[in-house]
Each structure stands twice: as C-alpha cells, then as structure tokens.
C-alpha cells in the first residue's frame, strides 16, 4: 500500500477509466471524490460500497481505498491538504469563521454508508462539480476565490445531507456527534466502548451513562451498539470478501461461535444460512 504525497494545498483531477489505475492506497491529503458517470464498487477501509453516477465520497489521510470499476467511470477528485483552509484569510479575508471541514471529512458514517442526496441537492452538487472542473487548470488554483467558495459550498451541501441521512444520526449538538463518532471509531475494539470506559472518556458517571444515552438518543446504549455492529457485520458478509474468521477477529469476538450466536440473535438465522438466502434471492 503506497501513501501518496501532495504538496500543493489544492489539486483537481478529472479523468475516466475502465480499470482503476491504483490498488488500495492511502494519501497524505483529504479527497472528495465525485462519480460523474459510471458504476462499480468503492472499497473504502473495510467496506465495499456500490457507486453510480452522482455519488460522492469523502476520503481522509487515515483511510485506504480503491475502486472496482464495472462500467467505464469518470472521476472528479478534489484533493486538498489540511493547510488549504488555513489559507482562508488570504483567499477570502472578508469571510467569517468556517465550521471544521476536516472534521466533516472524518465522519465515520460516511466511510460505511453511501450518502443519499435527493433533488435539488443532486443537481446543485453536479453544478458545483462542473464549475470546479472548468477552473481546474487555473494557475495558482489553491488561491482562487471561486474554487474556494465552491469547495465550501460542496462541504456545506454534504453536511446538510448528512444531517438528514438517518434519523438516528440527526444529532442536535456537538456532544451527541462526538459520542456517536467515538462509538463508530472504536466499534472494532469492544473494550473501549464498554460503559465504564466510554463514560470515563466523556467524563460522565458510569452509573448515569445509560440513562444519559437513552435520553439523548431515544434508545438504550447496548441496543445501539449491537444494532450498529450487526449492520457492519451484515455488510462484511454481503461483500463476500471476508471469512467468518476475519470478521470474528475484526470485531473482537472470542471465536466464530461467539460471532454466530451474536448474528443469529439479530437476524434469526446463522451467518451461513443468511448468505445463502441473500445469494439465492438475487
């Protein structure tokens, strides 16, 4: 796995391929990927997400990814370093303070599920991409007012769509967002999201944590964690890229029997039967 370097604060790439030119790789920069046309599968970290025209992906330096192209795909990649938004004062000194764009880029939900946009946001997104592509060869693009405002508009559109993504993720304050992000980031390390440890991390009394979580999110903490873990395991199994042993180790189960009991509790069938049922229904 290569870690690609980028020295310019902002770079725009627009190209079409039938076979993606790179195996799974990481970056030293942030990347917004837009699917102008085509279809296939985006392999992002441990997730396999189907893509088609109009989809958008957010990729961070700690992520690894590649694409399995099914139909010829035109990609538009907007690549920027964390220093790009530090140029704000030079690019747009009249603008007010920004929300944290790199924090949005690291939202764990966007590494596991495809962002669903509806009209007119789909059209707005395409229009923003079209403007960026037109200006991609502009000299000193990192300091362009036009491109800067387009990138900010793009991130704002993603943030707005994310808030409507799922009622469970329409978080009302930053504390809720931090708590859910912590659960998502550490779902593969069960000991870190045990109540005594997560409560300590957020400075909440362990005896009060369960009541606090239910009041904030409308469901029990254990129920939320188990539902989220079950959904991720289901995604792994449907991708057919992971063995039960690999999934067992990834999610910290003691053995495959432990994983099977957990899965059967949430899906009422064993992992093997579930895979056969899904395969035969396609």
XYZ file of C-alpha atoms in Angstrom:
282
model
C 0.000 0.000 0.000
C 1.506 3.307 -1.081
C 0.897 6.586 0.730
C 0.644 9.277 -1.923
C 2.044 12.715 -1.172
C 0.655 16.070 -2.227
C 2.493 19.325 -1.754
C 0.088 21.822 -3.308
C -2.774 22.884 -0.982
C -5.363 22.063 -3.664
C -5.332 19.819 -6.765
C -8.227 18.893 -9.077
C -8.146 15.652 -11.103
C -10.717 14.779 -13.764
C -10.304 11.503 -15.687
C -12.125 8.440 -16.992
C -11.015 4.796 -16.668
C -12.235 1.271 -17.308
C -9.758 -0.202 -14.819
C -8.768 1.864 -11.820
C -5.074 2.695 -12.022
C -4.231 2.019 -8.369
C -4.624 -0.794 -5.881
C -5.692 0.008 -2.326
C -3.715 3.054 -1.195
C -3.592 5.875 1.335
C -2.891 9.596 0.990
C -1.262 12.410 2.906
C -4.213 14.627 1.945
C -8.007 14.837 2.033
C -10.031 13.916 -1.029
C -13.601 14.475 -2.196
C -14.416 12.024 -4.979
C -17.364 12.596 -7.301
C -18.666 9.968 -9.741
C -19.502 11.923 -12.879
C -20.611 8.782 -14.683
C -20.160 5.018 -14.410
C -20.707 2.318 -11.797
C -18.814 -0.173 -9.673
C -17.691 -0.734 -6.116
C -15.697 1.606 -3.908
C -13.543 -0.325 -1.445
C -13.084 2.093 1.454
C -11.276 0.750 4.509
C -13.162 -2.452 5.399
C -16.297 -1.517 3.496
C -17.437 -2.229 -0.055
C -19.882 0.422 -1.243
C -21.606 0.311 -4.623
C -21.313 3.536 -6.588
C -23.037 5.089 -9.590
C -23.282 8.470 -11.322
C -23.824 11.336 -8.893
C -22.302 9.670 -5.816
C -19.768 11.462 -3.657
C -17.143 10.029 -1.284
C -15.003 11.648 1.411
C -11.537 10.185 1.974
C -9.031 11.152 4.684
C -5.295 10.530 5.172
C -6.000 7.632 7.552
C -8.273 5.899 5.013
C -7.305 3.335 2.360
C -9.337 2.819 -0.779
C -9.564 1.687 -4.382
C -12.270 1.191 -6.997
C -13.563 -1.918 -8.757
C -14.949 -0.422 -11.963
C -17.910 -2.214 -13.555
C -18.760 0.348 -16.272
C -16.334 2.989 -17.532
C -16.183 5.660 -14.853
C -15.370 9.341 -14.954
C -13.941 10.505 -11.641
C -13.541 14.060 -10.383
C -11.234 14.233 -7.359
C -10.848 17.395 -5.300
C -7.687 16.895 -3.272
C -6.586 19.265 -0.529
C -4.172 19.308 2.371
C -5.202 20.406 5.854
C -3.342 23.658 5.157
C -5.824 24.618 2.419
C -8.375 26.021 4.845
C -5.615 27.782 6.742
C -5.286 29.939 3.613
C -8.795 31.274 4.226
C -7.554 34.655 5.387
C -5.504 35.126 2.226
C -8.131 33.782 -0.165
C -11.249 35.324 1.352
C -10.320 37.760 4.148
C -13.915 39.027 4.225
C -15.391 35.608 5.029
C -16.497 34.649 8.502
C -15.142 31.703 10.512
C -15.746 28.279 8.983
C -17.030 25.136 10.619
C -14.387 22.421 10.808
C -14.259 20.916 7.284
C -11.661 18.263 8.136
C -13.873 17.061 10.986
C -16.693 16.567 8.483
C -14.303 14.668 6.208
C -13.581 12.257 9.068
C -17.228 11.473 9.841
C -17.176 7.694 10.266
C -20.695 7.181 8.941
C -19.544 8.376 5.516
C -16.940 5.587 5.463
C -19.597 2.918 5.919
C -22.672 4.053 4.033
C -23.213 5.920 0.799
C -24.507 9.444 1.243
C -28.024 9.696 -0.202
C -28.806 13.010 -1.856
C -32.186 13.989 -3.231
C -33.302 16.620 -5.721
C -32.433 19.517 -5.896
C -29.223 18.690 -3.985
C -28.146 16.235 -6.685
C -28.376 18.983 -9.303
C -26.626 21.520 -7.062
C -23.819 19.035 -6.432
C -23.319 18.411 -10.157
C -23.320 22.161 -10.861
C -20.630 22.736 -8.221
C -18.502 19.940 -9.699
C -18.962 21.383 -13.211
C -17.705 24.783 -12.055
C -14.699 23.237 -10.316
C -13.812 21.201 -13.426
C -13.965 24.315 -15.627
C -11.437 26.066 -13.398
C -9.232 23.035 -12.671
C -6.330 24.246 -14.850
C -6.360 27.768 -13.437
C -2.869 28.952 -12.374
C -2.406 29.117 -8.588
C -5.713 27.300 -8.106
C -5.050 26.998 -4.368
C -5.600 30.752 -4.046
C -8.681 31.012 -6.255
C -11.665 32.748 -4.630
C -14.035 30.950 -6.999
C -12.733 27.465 -6.245
C -12.548 28.156 -2.510
C -16.223 29.119 -2.378
C -17.184 26.092 -4.474
C -15.362 23.721 -2.112
C -17.037 25.345 0.890
C -20.438 25.075 -0.821
C -19.752 21.418 -1.612
C -18.886 20.623 2.007
C -21.921 22.574 3.201
C -24.154 20.523 0.903
C -22.652 17.294 2.243
C -23.112 18.443 5.840
C -26.756 19.341 5.197
C -27.415 15.971 3.532
C -25.648 14.140 6.346
C -27.981 15.714 8.910
C -30.918 14.197 7.002
C -29.132 10.895 6.341
C -30.768 8.890 9.077
C -32.945 9.984 11.989
C -30.543 8.191 14.319
C -27.753 10.447 13.112
C -29.607 13.768 13.069
C -27.704 14.976 16.077
C -28.770 18.071 17.885
C -25.467 19.152 19.401
C -21.721 18.603 19.099
C -21.683 16.454 22.256
C -24.002 13.916 20.641
C -21.951 13.935 17.461
C -18.707 13.345 19.380
C -20.231 10.478 21.341
C -21.588 8.693 18.264
C -18.345 9.305 16.366
C -16.408 7.756 19.234
C -18.608 4.640 19.160
C -18.187 4.324 15.389
C -14.431 4.845 15.527
C -13.961 2.209 18.250
C -16.612 -0.331 17.279
C -13.783 -2.775 16.460
C -12.376 -2.512 19.993
C -15.165 -3.666 22.344
C -13.256 -2.847 25.500
C -13.043 0.854 24.589
C -16.805 1.215 24.222
C -17.723 -0.609 27.400
C -19.774 1.731 29.548
C -17.101 2.169 32.205
C -14.525 3.213 29.602
C -16.654 5.391 27.340
C -18.211 7.083 30.361
C -14.740 7.859 31.689
C -13.665 9.213 28.299
C -16.607 11.652 28.197
C -16.455 12.401 31.924
C -19.923 11.024 32.620
C -20.632 8.970 35.734
C -20.851 5.271 34.698
C -23.990 4.817 36.792
C -25.647 7.670 34.890
C -24.325 6.932 31.388
C -27.083 4.523 30.269
C -29.856 6.918 31.300
C -27.967 9.818 29.681
C -27.610 7.958 26.374
C -31.258 6.871 26.256
C -32.425 10.417 26.993
C -30.202 11.832 24.252
C -30.790 9.211 21.568
C -34.118 7.589 22.374
C -32.707 4.071 22.665
C -30.515 2.081 25.044
C -26.746 2.247 24.649
C -26.241 -1.511 24.339
C -29.090 -1.725 21.830
C -27.497 0.988 19.688
C -24.016 -0.572 19.771
C -25.331 -4.055 18.967
C -27.517 -2.833 16.105
C -24.636 -0.880 14.621
C -22.207 -3.799 14.969
C -24.763 -6.202 13.447
C -25.241 -3.891 10.466
C -21.484 -3.672 9.842
C -21.118 -7.456 10.074
C -24.001 -7.868 7.620
C -22.189 -5.530 5.202
C -18.979 -7.555 5.525
C -20.799 -10.801 4.819
C -22.665 -9.436 1.805
C -19.411 -8.258 0.260
C -18.186 -11.909 0.236
C -14.643 -10.635 0.758
C -14.279 -11.730 4.371
C -14.270 -15.122 6.075
C -16.055 -15.654 9.378
C -12.628 -15.877 10.998
C -11.628 -12.472 9.649
C -14.878 -10.871 10.811
C -14.523 -12.541 14.206
C -11.054 -11.068 14.666
C -12.002 -7.642 13.306
C -14.877 -7.127 15.732
C -13.180 -8.669 18.750
C -15.379 -11.754 19.228
C -13.808 -14.577 21.211
C -14.358 -17.119 18.411
C -16.569 -17.879 15.411
C -19.236 -19.465 17.606
C -19.497 -16.226 19.568
C -19.934 -14.299 16.307
C -22.554 -16.782 15.041
C -24.600 -16.503 18.257
C -24.495 -12.715 18.059
C -25.511 -12.681 14.396
C -28.331 -15.194 14.878
C -29.722 -13.151 17.758
C -30.094 -10.129 15.469
C -31.019 -11.835 12.179
C -32.734 -15.030 13.429
C -30.531 -17.115 11.109
C -26.935 -18.319 11.187
C -24.314 -16.425 9.125
C -24.081 -19.283 6.622
C -27.845 -19.525 6.125
C -28.080 -15.750 5.797
C -25.501 -15.659 2.993
C -27.261 -18.489 1.129
C -30.639 -16.768 1.441
C -29.338 -13.454 0.144
C -27.438 -15.103 -2.711
C -30.449 -17.157 -3.844
C -32.745 -14.094 -3.777
C -30.587 -12.189 -6.256
